[in-house]
Amino acid sequence: MTEASDKAGAIDVLVVDDDFMVARVHRAFVERVEPFRVVGTAHTGEQAVEAVDELRPDLVLLDLYLPDLFGLDVIPRLRAAGHDCDVMVISAATEADTVRGAVRRGVVDYLLKPFDFEDLRLRLERYAAQRGRLLTAVVRGQADVDRVLAGAFVPAPAHTLPKGMSVETAELVERALREADGTLSATECAALTGVSRVSARRYLEHFHATGSAEVSLRYGTTGRPERRYGWRA
């Protein structure tokens, strides 16, 4: 395969974070998800603008707390320079004004730190699917416009299951989540439903991706944080 044909199917990403180690972790996460590839990293707002101008990425993973500029202020500078790359905010900023500002500037997603690989993977895959719909859309009327926009703002219906998943198991996992007193880990869900932990995790992540369940991270004294799932009321 030639380099040109390889690039044609790739989604190029620029990672922007002021912390060099965090940027390295995010880069490693992105490169585990097809068809994404990281074409560069930047650690300041000015570097981000220069990198977009040079590398022309499709997607920018943008931290907000940069040493020289507030991250959201980078976006209008990119637009003024004629760049139409998409922006996904990755930040610890939870202020409502900041989230509203990100929405007004047209970000495609907003992921709060701390997060783990699965959190980012789900959002990248959702972005790739929506990008594919936009690139291949044929608009003949309002129904076609509504169909494209629905992919950007409405989660996939909870009853639509990916290939290899069964309605019966999905109902078991959903019931366990609904009846839980608080949140469940994949291991706890597996014990309650009688399925394997791997299967439980897959169904739990599906419910999270469709917006039916929410995820929180529980940090212990050692090791990776535990993902816990709760049904959205």
Coordinates of C-alpha atoms in Angstrom, one line a residue:
M1 CA 0.0 0.0 0.0
T2 CA 1.4 3.4 -0.9
E3 CA 1.7 6.2 1.6
A4 CA -0.9 8.2 -0.3
S5 CA -3.5 5.5 -0.2
D6 CA -2.7 4.8 3.4
K7 CA -3.4 8.4 4.3
A8 CA -6.7 8.4 2.4
G9 CA -8.2 6.1 4.9
A10 CA -6.6 7.6 8.0
I11 CA -7.9 10.3 10.4
D12 CA -4.9 12.5 11.3
V13 CA -4.8 13.8 14.9
L14 CA -2.9 16.5 16.6
V15 CA -2.6 16.1 20.4
V16 CA -2.4 19.4 22.4
D17 CA -1.5 19.2 26.1
D18 CA 0.8 21.3 28.2
D19 CA 2.0 18.2 30.1
F20 CA 4.5 16.2 28.1
M21 CA 3.8 13.0 29.8
V22 CA 0.0 13.4 29.5
A23 CA 0.4 14.2 25.8
R24 CA 2.5 11.0 25.4
V25 CA -0.3 8.9 27.1
H26 CA -3.0 10.5 24.9
R27 CA -0.9 9.8 21.8
A28 CA -0.6 6.2 22.7
F29 CA -4.3 5.9 23.4
V30 CA -5.2 7.5 20.0
E31 CA -2.8 5.2 18.1
R32 CA -4.6 2.1 19.4
V33 CA -7.8 3.1 17.6
E34 CA -8.3 2.6 13.9
P35 CA -8.2 4.5 11.6
F36 CA -6.7 7.3 13.8
R37 CA -3.0 8.2 13.7
V38 CA -1.2 11.0 15.5
V39 CA 0.7 13.3 13.2
G40 CA 2.1 15.6 15.9
T41 CA 1.9 17.0 19.5
A42 CA 1.9 20.5 20.8
H43 CA 2.2 21.9 24.3
T44 CA 1.2 25.6 24.0
G45 CA -1.5 27.4 22.1
E46 CA 1.0 29.0 19.7
Q47 CA 2.5 25.6 19.0
A48 CA -1.0 24.2 18.3
V49 CA -1.7 27.0 15.8
E50 CA 1.6 26.4 14.1
A51 CA 1.2 22.6 14.1
V52 CA -2.2 22.8 12.5
D53 CA -0.9 25.1 9.8
E54 CA 2.0 22.7 9.0
L55 CA 0.4 19.3 9.5
R56 CA -3.3 19.9 8.5
P57 CA -4.8 17.4 10.9
D58 CA -8.4 16.2 10.7
L59 CA -8.9 16.3 14.4
V60 CA -7.3 18.3 17.3
L61 CA -7.4 16.9 20.8
L62 CA -7.3 20.2 22.7
D63 CA -6.4 20.7 26.4
L64 CA -7.7 24.0 27.7
Y65 CA -5.2 24.9 30.4
L66 CA -2.3 25.9 28.2
P67 CA 0.6 28.1 29.5
D68 CA 0.1 30.9 26.9
L69 CA -3.5 30.8 25.8
F70 CA -6.8 29.4 27.1
G71 CA -7.5 26.5 24.8
L72 CA -10.9 27.7 23.6
D73 CA -9.1 30.9 22.3
V74 CA -7.1 28.7 20.0
I75 CA -10.2 27.7 18.0
P76 CA -11.1 31.1 16.6
R77 CA -7.5 31.6 15.6
L78 CA -7.6 28.3 13.6
R79 CA -10.8 29.4 11.9
A80 CA -9.5 32.8 11.1
A81 CA -6.5 31.1 9.4
G82 CA -8.8 29.1 7.3
H83 CA -8.5 25.7 9.0
D84 CA -11.6 23.6 9.3
C85 CA -10.2 20.8 11.4
D86 CA -12.5 19.3 14.1
V87 CA -11.7 19.9 17.7
M88 CA -12.4 17.6 20.7
V89 CA -11.7 19.2 24.0
I90 CA -9.9 17.1 26.6
S91 CA -9.8 19.0 29.9
A92 CA -10.4 19.0 33.6
A93 CA -12.5 22.2 33.3
T94 CA -16.0 21.6 34.6
E95 CA -17.2 25.1 34.7
A96 CA -20.6 25.5 32.9
D97 CA -19.4 28.7 31.1
T98 CA -16.4 26.8 29.7
V99 CA -18.6 23.9 28.5
R100 CA -21.0 26.4 26.9
G101 CA -18.2 28.2 25.3
A102 CA -16.8 25.0 23.8
V103 CA -20.3 24.2 22.4
R104 CA -20.5 27.7 20.8
R105 CA -17.2 27.2 19.2
G106 CA -18.4 24.0 17.6
V107 CA -16.3 21.3 19.3
V108 CA -17.3 17.7 18.4
D109 CA -16.9 16.4 21.9
Y110 CA -15.8 17.3 25.4
L111 CA -14.0 14.7 27.5
L112 CA -13.2 15.3 31.2
K113 CA -10.0 14.3 32.8
P114 CA -9.2 11.9 34.3
F115 CA -10.3 9.3 31.8
D116 CA -9.0 6.0 30.6
F117 CA -8.6 4.4 27.2
E118 CA -12.1 3.1 26.9
D119 CA -13.5 6.6 27.5
L120 CA -11.5 8.1 24.6
R121 CA -12.0 5.1 22.3
L122 CA -15.7 5.3 22.4
R123 CA -15.6 9.0 21.6
L124 CA -13.1 8.5 18.7
E125 CA -15.2 5.7 17.2
R126 CA -18.4 7.9 17.5
Y127 CA -16.6 10.7 15.8
A128 CA -15.3 8.5 13.0
A129 CA -18.8 7.2 12.4
Q130 CA -20.2 10.7 12.2
R131 CA -17.4 11.9 10.0
G132 CA -18.1 9.1 7.6
R133 CA -21.8 10.0 7.5
L134 CA -20.9 13.6 6.7
L135 CA -18.4 12.7 4.0
T136 CA -20.7 10.4 2.2
A137 CA -24.0 12.2 2.8
V138 CA -26.2 12.8 -0.3
V139 CA -28.7 15.6 0.5
R140 CA -31.9 15.6 -1.6
G141 CA -34.2 17.1 1.0
Q142 CA -34.9 17.9 4.7
A143 CA -35.1 14.3 5.6
D144 CA -31.5 13.7 4.5
V145 CA -30.3 16.8 6.5
D146 CA -32.1 15.6 9.6
R147 CA -30.6 12.2 9.2
V148 CA -27.0 13.6 9.1
L149 CA -27.6 16.0 12.0
A150 CA -29.2 13.2 14.1
G151 CA -25.9 11.3 14.1
A152 CA -24.2 14.3 15.6
F153 CA -26.6 15.0 18.5
V154 CA -28.6 11.8 19.3
P155 CA -27.1 8.7 20.8
A156 CA -27.7 5.4 19.1
P157 CA -30.9 3.8 20.4
A158 CA -30.2 1.5 23.3
H159 CA -32.1 -1.4 21.6
T160 CA -29.8 -1.4 18.6
L161 CA -27.1 -3.9 19.5
P162 CA -23.8 -4.4 17.7
K163 CA -23.1 -7.7 16.0
G164 CA -22.4 -10.5 18.4
M165 CA -24.5 -9.1 21.2
S166 CA -27.8 -10.6 22.3
V167 CA -31.0 -9.0 23.4
E168 CA -31.4 -11.5 26.3
T169 CA -27.9 -10.7 27.7
A170 CA -28.5 -6.9 27.2
E171 CA -31.7 -7.2 29.2
L172 CA -29.9 -9.0 32.0
V173 CA -27.2 -6.4 32.3
E174 CA -29.7 -3.6 32.0
R175 CA -31.8 -5.1 34.8
A176 CA -28.7 -5.5 37.0
L177 CA -27.8 -1.8 36.5
R178 CA -31.4 -0.6 37.1
E179 CA -31.7 -2.6 40.3
A180 CA -28.3 -1.9 41.7
D181 CA -27.9 0.1 44.9
G182 CA -25.4 2.6 43.4
T183 CA -22.9 1.6 40.7
L184 CA -21.5 -1.7 39.5
S185 CA -18.1 -2.8 38.3
A186 CA -17.9 -5.3 35.4
T187 CA -16.9 -8.0 37.9
E188 CA -19.9 -7.3 40.1
C189 CA -22.2 -7.2 37.0
A190 CA -20.9 -10.5 35.8
A191 CA -21.6 -12.1 39.2
L192 CA -25.1 -10.8 39.2
T193 CA -25.9 -11.9 35.6
G194 CA -24.0 -15.1 35.3
V195 CA -22.0 -13.9 32.2
S196 CA -18.3 -13.5 32.0
R197 CA -16.6 -10.4 33.1
V198 CA -15.4 -9.6 29.6
S199 CA -19.0 -10.0 28.3
A200 CA -20.4 -7.9 31.1
R201 CA -17.8 -5.1 30.3
R202 CA -18.8 -5.2 26.7
Y203 CA -22.5 -4.7 27.4
L204 CA -21.8 -2.1 30.0
E205 CA -19.6 -0.1 27.6
H206 CA -22.4 -0.4 24.9
F207 CA -24.9 1.2 27.4
H208 CA -22.3 3.9 28.1
A209 CA -21.8 4.6 24.4
T210 CA -25.5 4.9 23.8
G211 CA -26.0 7.2 26.7
S212 CA -28.1 4.8 28.8
A213 CA -25.4 4.4 31.5
E214 CA -22.8 6.7 33.0
V215 CA -19.3 5.8 34.1
S216 CA -17.3 6.9 37.1
L217 CA -13.7 6.0 38.1
R218 CA -12.9 4.7 41.5
Y219 CA -9.2 5.0 42.4
G220 CA -7.6 2.5 44.8
T221 CA -4.2 2.7 46.4
T222 CA -2.5 0.9 43.5
G223 CA -3.1 -0.2 40.0
R224 CA -5.5 1.2 37.4
P225 CA -8.8 3.0 38.4
E226 CA -11.9 0.8 38.5
R227 CA -14.7 1.7 36.0
R228 CA -18.1 1.7 37.7
Y229 CA -21.4 1.9 35.8
G230 CA -24.7 3.4 36.8
W231 CA -28.0 3.5 34.9
R232 CA -29.2 6.9 33.9
A233 CA -32.5 7.7 35.5

